[in-house]
């Protein structure tokens, strides 16, 4: 029951993050800059270290977590470039942009689907957050408290990023809200699953590495360029740095 109570706390912070992302108005570029920083922090200070610690296997002397990290980055790059090439073949020879607000050029269905896949991956990550809470509570000692602080703190960023990514790729507000709701429920589901069985460390480590590469591509290839396209701003840059620093502090204090 303790694990479910902690997971409920993660649910609340996820919903708060999604709410914050919906009420930014004309400060979209600031939101995107902050979201990119949060994602970079999660990749560098949370996902990758955890992937390398969970699965210590190697291939040709390279840690499997890093190989999956590169695979996640390259898979999303190939998918997105394939979408761009397909659009060019249809005669749309113009810069690739995403629509987050009403008006302007709508994103293609392929781009919308890519946004849903990215948000779905964040939901999967939140599920594993809940799973981590349940597993840590079974371990006892201070482990459960450390994991709980980390998960509850950065699930605000997860809710924020889930809504932002969904809308960035041209999906409507309703889809964004549905994905945030799914992201909020996921920790509870993950914690409940630990009552029945556990995921092997190897599978978990591979997933975390792959997801880290996935997020890094989104942050550096899509979100950051979009944040600076219309509003080149020192404030946006500062928020990116602040977002990464925030995750560093949260993870550092939790551990």
mmCIF file of C-alpha atoms in Angstrom:
data_model
loop_
_atom_site.group_PDB
_atom_site.id
_atom_site.type_symbol
_atom_site.label_atom_id
_atom_site.label_comp_id
_atom_site.label_asym_id
_atom_site.label_seq_id
_atom_site.Cartn_x
_atom_site.Cartn_y
_atom_site.Cartn_z
ATOM 1 C CA UNK A 1 0.000 0.000 0.000
ATOM 2 C CA UNK A 2 2.902 2.360 0.695
ATOM 3 C CA UNK A 3 4.064 1.996 -2.916
ATOM 4 C CA UNK A 4 0.586 2.870 -4.210
ATOM 5 C CA UNK A 5 0.402 5.973 -2.003
ATOM 6 C CA UNK A 6 3.779 7.182 -3.284
ATOM 7 C CA UNK A 7 2.728 6.413 -6.866
ATOM 8 C CA UNK A 8 -0.410 8.495 -6.290
ATOM 9 C CA UNK A 9 1.893 11.389 -5.394
ATOM 10 C CA UNK A 10 3.642 10.911 -8.749
ATOM 11 C CA UNK A 11 0.218 10.950 -10.428
ATOM 12 C CA UNK A 12 -0.582 14.332 -8.874
ATOM 13 C CA UNK A 13 2.727 15.912 -9.908
ATOM 14 C CA UNK A 14 2.330 14.539 -13.455
ATOM 15 C CA UNK A 15 -1.091 16.177 -13.748
ATOM 16 C CA UNK A 16 0.333 19.440 -12.406
ATOM 17 C CA UNK A 17 3.058 19.316 -15.066
ATOM 18 C CA UNK A 18 0.497 18.743 -17.810
ATOM 19 C CA UNK A 19 -1.657 21.594 -16.481
ATOM 20 C CA UNK A 20 1.313 23.954 -16.452
ATOM 21 C CA UNK A 21 2.153 23.095 -20.075
ATOM 22 C CA UNK A 22 -1.427 23.927 -21.170
ATOM 23 C CA UNK A 23 -1.487 27.410 -19.672
ATOM 24 C CA UNK A 24 1.587 28.998 -21.188
ATOM 25 C CA UNK A 25 -0.190 31.214 -23.733
ATOM 26 C CA UNK A 26 2.238 33.176 -25.907
ATOM 27 C CA UNK A 27 5.225 31.976 -23.875
ATOM 28 C CA UNK A 28 5.500 28.809 -25.926
ATOM 29 C CA UNK A 29 9.176 29.325 -26.755
ATOM 30 C CA UNK A 30 9.988 29.560 -23.052
ATOM 31 C CA UNK A 31 8.103 26.332 -22.371
ATOM 32 C CA UNK A 32 9.950 24.534 -25.145
ATOM 33 C CA UNK A 33 13.308 25.795 -23.895
ATOM 34 C CA UNK A 34 12.536 24.586 -20.374
ATOM 35 C CA UNK A 35 11.170 21.267 -21.647
ATOM 36 C CA UNK A 36 14.357 20.632 -23.624
ATOM 37 C CA UNK A 37 16.485 21.317 -20.541
ATOM 38 C CA UNK A 38 14.383 18.991 -18.409
ATOM 39 C CA UNK A 39 14.664 16.253 -21.025
ATOM 40 C CA UNK A 40 18.439 16.677 -21.331
ATOM 41 C CA UNK A 41 18.742 16.458 -17.563
ATOM 42 C CA UNK A 42 16.623 13.322 -17.384
ATOM 43 C CA UNK A 43 18.733 11.686 -20.109
ATOM 44 C CA UNK A 44 22.133 12.600 -18.684
ATOM 45 C CA UNK A 45 21.547 12.395 -14.943
ATOM 46 C CA UNK A 46 18.809 9.768 -14.633
ATOM 47 C CA UNK A 47 18.170 7.435 -17.575
ATOM 48 C CA UNK A 48 21.697 6.783 -18.848
ATOM 49 C CA UNK A 49 23.325 6.223 -15.442
ATOM 50 C CA UNK A 50 20.475 3.930 -14.446
ATOM 51 C CA UNK A 51 20.699 1.997 -17.721
ATOM 52 C CA UNK A 52 24.452 1.469 -17.315
ATOM 53 C CA UNK A 53 24.057 0.441 -13.689
ATOM 54 C CA UNK A 54 21.150 -1.923 -14.352
ATOM 55 C CA UNK A 55 22.697 -3.803 -17.285
ATOM 56 C CA UNK A 56 26.478 -4.160 -17.216
ATOM 57 C CA UNK A 57 26.658 -6.281 -20.361
ATOM 58 C CA UNK A 58 28.939 -5.274 -23.257
ATOM 59 C CA UNK A 59 29.142 -5.783 -27.000
ATOM 60 C CA UNK A 60 32.557 -5.306 -28.641
ATOM 61 C CA UNK A 61 33.657 -3.616 -25.439
ATOM 62 C CA UNK A 62 30.833 -1.052 -25.500
ATOM 63 C CA UNK A 63 28.205 -1.101 -22.708
ATOM 64 C CA UNK A 64 24.857 -2.368 -23.970
ATOM 65 C CA UNK A 65 23.141 0.634 -22.414
ATOM 66 C CA UNK A 66 25.153 2.981 -24.642
ATOM 67 C CA UNK A 67 24.491 0.854 -27.731
ATOM 68 C CA UNK A 68 20.753 1.019 -27.052
ATOM 69 C CA UNK A 69 21.123 4.759 -26.430
ATOM 70 C CA UNK A 70 22.615 5.192 -29.919
ATOM 71 C CA UNK A 71 19.937 2.900 -31.358
ATOM 72 C CA UNK A 72 17.138 4.973 -29.835
ATOM 73 C CA UNK A 73 18.608 8.183 -31.262
ATOM 74 C CA UNK A 74 19.160 6.693 -34.724
ATOM 75 C CA UNK A 75 15.794 4.924 -34.953
ATOM 76 C CA UNK A 76 13.905 8.161 -34.323
ATOM 77 C CA UNK A 77 16.211 10.038 -36.715
ATOM 78 C CA UNK A 78 15.550 7.507 -39.488
ATOM 79 C CA UNK A 79 11.795 7.610 -38.882
ATOM 80 C CA UNK A 80 11.614 11.399 -38.907
ATOM 81 C CA UNK A 81 13.848 11.750 -41.969
ATOM 82 C CA UNK A 82 11.719 9.167 -43.765
ATOM 83 C CA UNK A 83 8.659 11.289 -43.039
ATOM 84 C CA UNK A 84 10.448 14.377 -44.420
ATOM 85 C CA UNK A 85 11.515 12.529 -47.593
ATOM 86 C CA UNK A 86 7.959 11.280 -48.103
ATOM 87 C CA UNK A 87 6.647 14.842 -47.820
ATOM 88 C CA UNK A 88 9.220 16.058 -50.338
ATOM 89 C CA UNK A 89 8.144 13.389 -52.808
ATOM 90 C CA UNK A 90 4.593 14.728 -52.488
ATOM 91 C CA UNK A 91 5.833 18.167 -53.536
ATOM 92 C CA UNK A 92 5.986 19.897 -50.173
ATOM 93 C CA UNK A 93 9.358 21.614 -50.661
ATOM 94 C CA UNK A 94 9.272 23.892 -47.653
ATOM 95 C CA UNK A 95 10.933 23.917 -44.232
ATOM 96 C CA UNK A 96 9.558 21.300 -41.875
ATOM 97 C CA UNK A 97 7.576 22.934 -39.073
ATOM 98 C CA UNK A 98 5.273 21.648 -36.375
ATOM 99 C CA UNK A 99 2.016 23.316 -35.349
ATOM 100 C CA UNK A 100 1.253 23.616 -31.643
ATOM 101 C CA UNK A 101 -1.390 26.294 -31.792
ATOM 102 C CA UNK A 102 -4.459 26.863 -33.927
ATOM 103 C CA UNK A 103 -3.776 28.384 -37.311
ATOM 104 C CA UNK A 104 -0.722 27.986 -39.515
ATOM 105 C CA UNK A 105 0.268 24.915 -41.456
ATOM 106 C CA UNK A 106 -0.962 21.698 -39.888
ATOM 107 C CA UNK A 107 1.503 18.892 -39.329
ATOM 108 C CA UNK A 108 1.071 15.784 -41.456
ATOM 109 C CA UNK A 109 -0.568 12.689 -40.036
ATOM 110 C CA UNK A 110 2.843 11.028 -39.992
ATOM 111 C CA UNK A 111 4.252 13.817 -37.840
ATOM 112 C CA UNK A 112 1.271 13.597 -35.506
ATOM 113 C CA UNK A 113 1.816 9.863 -35.172
ATOM 114 C CA UNK A 114 5.471 10.467 -34.349
ATOM 115 C CA UNK A 115 4.410 12.828 -31.577
ATOM 116 C CA UNK A 116 2.024 10.215 -30.191
ATOM 117 C CA UNK A 117 4.787 7.593 -30.233
ATOM 118 C CA UNK A 118 7.123 9.951 -28.372
ATOM 119 C CA UNK A 119 4.477 10.784 -25.771
ATOM 120 C CA UNK A 120 3.656 7.082 -25.498
ATOM 121 C CA UNK A 121 7.297 6.388 -24.684
ATOM 122 C CA UNK A 122 7.068 8.919 -21.858
ATOM 123 C CA UNK A 123 3.994 7.077 -20.575
ATOM 124 C CA UNK A 124 6.017 3.861 -20.664
ATOM 125 C CA UNK A 125 8.759 5.559 -18.692
ATOM 126 C CA UNK A 126 6.236 6.681 -16.058
ATOM 127 C CA UNK A 127 5.015 3.098 -15.817
ATOM 128 C CA UNK A 128 8.577 2.025 -15.039
ATOM 129 C CA UNK A 129 8.794 4.842 -12.489
ATOM 130 C CA UNK A 130 5.871 3.271 -10.659
ATOM 131 C CA UNK A 131 7.486 -0.127 -11.032
ATOM 132 C CA UNK A 132 10.665 1.287 -9.472
ATOM 133 C CA UNK A 133 8.657 2.651 -6.538
ATOM 134 C CA UNK A 134 7.098 -0.760 -5.915
ATOM 135 C CA UNK A 135 10.391 -2.621 -6.211
ATOM 136 C CA UNK A 136 12.171 -0.153 -3.933
ATOM 137 C CA UNK A 137 9.478 -0.406 -1.285
ATOM 138 C CA UNK A 138 9.940 -4.176 -1.262
ATOM 139 C CA UNK A 139 13.683 -3.702 -0.774
ATOM 140 C CA UNK A 140 13.082 -1.705 2.411
ATOM 141 C CA UNK A 141 15.505 0.641 4.141
ATOM 142 C CA UNK A 142 16.104 4.103 2.657
ATOM 143 C CA UNK A 143 15.936 2.884 -0.944
ATOM 144 C CA UNK A 144 12.175 3.386 -1.152
ATOM 145 C CA UNK A 145 12.392 6.958 0.129
ATOM 146 C CA UNK A 146 15.174 7.882 -2.309
ATOM 147 C CA UNK A 147 13.299 6.477 -5.305
ATOM 148 C CA UNK A 148 10.049 8.123 -4.190
ATOM 149 C CA UNK A 149 11.636 11.591 -3.979
ATOM 150 C CA UNK A 150 13.243 11.222 -7.403
ATOM 151 C CA UNK A 151 10.097 9.913 -9.115
ATOM 152 C CA UNK A 152 7.652 12.395 -7.599
ATOM 153 C CA UNK A 153 9.968 15.307 -8.410
ATOM 154 C CA UNK A 154 10.701 14.500 -12.024
ATOM 155 C CA UNK A 155 7.187 13.259 -12.892
ATOM 156 C CA UNK A 156 6.204 16.935 -13.000
ATOM 157 C CA UNK A 157 8.656 17.223 -15.887
ATOM 158 C CA UNK A 158 7.211 14.062 -17.452
ATOM 159 C CA UNK A 159 3.685 15.490 -17.461
ATOM 160 C CA UNK A 160 4.994 18.793 -18.784
ATOM 161 C CA UNK A 161 6.945 17.123 -21.582
ATOM 162 C CA UNK A 162 4.172 14.683 -22.501
ATOM 163 C CA UNK A 163 1.755 17.491 -23.284
ATOM 164 C CA UNK A 164 4.413 19.657 -24.947
ATOM 165 C CA UNK A 165 5.651 16.897 -27.265
ATOM 166 C CA UNK A 166 2.135 15.814 -28.224
ATOM 167 C CA UNK A 167 1.178 19.356 -29.229
ATOM 168 C CA UNK A 168 4.539 20.175 -30.801
ATOM 169 C CA UNK A 169 3.931 17.531 -33.457
ATOM 170 C CA UNK A 170 0.545 19.010 -34.409
ATOM 171 C CA UNK A 171 -1.804 16.895 -32.296
ATOM 172 C CA UNK A 172 -4.849 18.647 -30.875
ATOM 173 C CA UNK A 173 -5.382 19.652 -27.258
ATOM 174 C CA UNK A 174 -7.678 16.699 -26.556
ATOM 175 C CA UNK A 175 -4.969 14.197 -27.500
ATOM 176 C CA UNK A 176 -2.495 16.053 -25.323
ATOM 177 C CA UNK A 177 -4.825 15.840 -22.324
ATOM 178 C CA UNK A 178 -5.496 12.132 -22.932
ATOM 179 C CA UNK A 179 -1.757 11.389 -23.063
ATOM 180 C CA UNK A 180 -1.141 13.379 -19.865
ATOM 181 C CA UNK A 181 -3.944 11.417 -18.164
ATOM 182 C CA UNK A 182 -2.345 8.151 -19.300
ATOM 183 C CA UNK A 183 1.030 9.392 -18.072
ATOM 184 C CA UNK A 184 -0.534 10.199 -14.702
ATOM 185 C CA UNK A 185 -2.129 6.755 -14.316
ATOM 186 C CA UNK A 186 1.015 4.911 -15.418
ATOM 187 C CA UNK A 187 2.924 5.151 -12.080
ATOM 188 C CA UNK A 188 -0.030 3.631 -10.233
ATOM 189 C CA UNK A 189 -0.199 0.801 -12.759
ATOM 190 C CA UNK A 190 3.546 0.210 -12.521
ATOM 191 C CA UNK A 191 3.463 0.076 -8.722
ATOM 192 C CA UNK A 192 0.512 -2.340 -8.798
ATOM 193 C CA UNK A 193 2.339 -4.693 -11.189
ATOM 194 C CA UNK A 194 5.157 -5.197 -8.672
ATOM 195 C CA UNK A 195 2.698 -7.104 -6.533
ATOM 196 C CA UNK A 196 2.673 -9.848 -9.172
ATOM 197 C CA UNK A 197 6.110 -10.061 -10.860
ATOM 198 C CA UNK A 198 9.301 -8.185 -11.707
ATOM 199 C CA UNK A 199 11.072 -7.116 -14.907
ATOM 200 C CA UNK A 200 14.562 -8.505 -15.389
ATOM 201 C CA UNK A 201 17.421 -6.051 -14.940
ATOM 202 C CA UNK A 202 18.670 -6.745 -18.453
ATOM 203 C CA UNK A 203 15.400 -5.838 -20.166
ATOM 204 C CA UNK A 204 14.981 -2.770 -17.980
ATOM 205 C CA UNK A 205 18.519 -1.552 -18.694
ATOM 206 C CA UNK A 206 18.110 -1.960 -22.452
ATOM 207 C CA UNK A 207 14.805 -0.099 -22.419
ATOM 208 C CA UNK A 208 16.194 2.799 -20.391
ATOM 209 C CA UNK A 209 19.169 3.182 -22.738
ATOM 210 C CA UNK A 210 16.941 3.141 -25.830
ATOM 211 C CA UNK A 211 14.520 5.629 -24.312
ATOM 212 C CA UNK A 212 17.396 7.954 -23.368
ATOM 213 C CA UNK A 213 18.497 8.131 -27.016
ATOM 214 C CA UNK A 214 14.884 8.694 -28.040
ATOM 215 C CA UNK A 215 14.535 11.679 -25.698
ATOM 216 C CA UNK A 216 17.902 13.170 -26.628
ATOM 217 C CA UNK A 217 16.929 13.249 -30.300
ATOM 218 C CA UNK A 218 13.626 14.967 -29.527
ATOM 219 C CA UNK A 219 15.297 17.564 -27.315
ATOM 220 C CA UNK A 220 18.169 18.459 -29.643
ATOM 221 C CA UNK A 221 16.680 17.948 -33.102
ATOM 222 C CA UNK A 222 13.112 19.165 -32.648
ATOM 223 C CA UNK A 223 12.339 20.977 -29.419
ATOM 224 C CA UNK A 224 15.415 23.232 -29.092
ATOM 225 C CA UNK A 225 15.379 24.398 -32.750
ATOM 226 C CA UNK A 226 11.639 25.066 -32.483
ATOM 227 C CA UNK A 227 12.153 27.051 -29.271
ATOM 228 C CA UNK A 228 14.681 29.386 -30.922
ATOM 229 C CA UNK A 229 13.164 29.706 -34.415
ATOM 230 C CA UNK A 230 10.696 32.512 -33.770
ATOM 231 C CA UNK A 231 11.994 33.898 -30.494
ATOM 232 C CA UNK A 232 15.803 33.808 -30.239
ATOM 233 C CA UNK A 233 16.029 34.695 -26.584
ATOM 234 C CA UNK A 234 18.582 34.605 -23.804
ATOM 235 C CA UNK A 235 15.734 33.818 -21.430
ATOM 236 C CA UNK A 236 14.878 30.686 -23.441
ATOM 237 C CA UNK A 237 18.525 29.624 -23.325
ATOM 238 C CA UNK A 238 18.659 30.293 -19.585
ATOM 239 C CA UNK A 239 15.543 28.181 -19.013
ATOM 240 C CA UNK A 240 17.132 25.282 -20.908
ATOM 241 C CA UNK A 241 20.166 25.424 -18.627
ATOM 242 C CA UNK A 242 17.896 25.827 -15.586
ATOM 243 C CA UNK A 243 15.836 22.788 -16.589
ATOM 244 C CA UNK A 244 18.905 20.580 -16.833
ATOM 245 C CA UNK A 245 20.284 21.952 -13.560
ATOM 246 C CA UNK A 246 16.961 21.318 -11.810
ATOM 247 C CA UNK A 247 17.011 17.632 -12.743
ATOM 248 C CA UNK A 248 20.657 17.384 -11.623
ATOM 249 C CA UNK A 249 19.735 18.772 -8.198
ATOM 250 C CA UNK A 250 16.670 16.547 -7.866
ATOM 251 C CA UNK A 251 18.549 13.369 -8.784
ATOM 252 C CA UNK A 252 21.562 14.352 -6.702
ATOM 253 C CA UNK A 253 19.486 14.974 -3.565
ATOM 254 C CA UNK A 254 17.460 11.815 -4.108
ATOM 255 C CA UNK A 255 20.591 9.658 -4.263
#
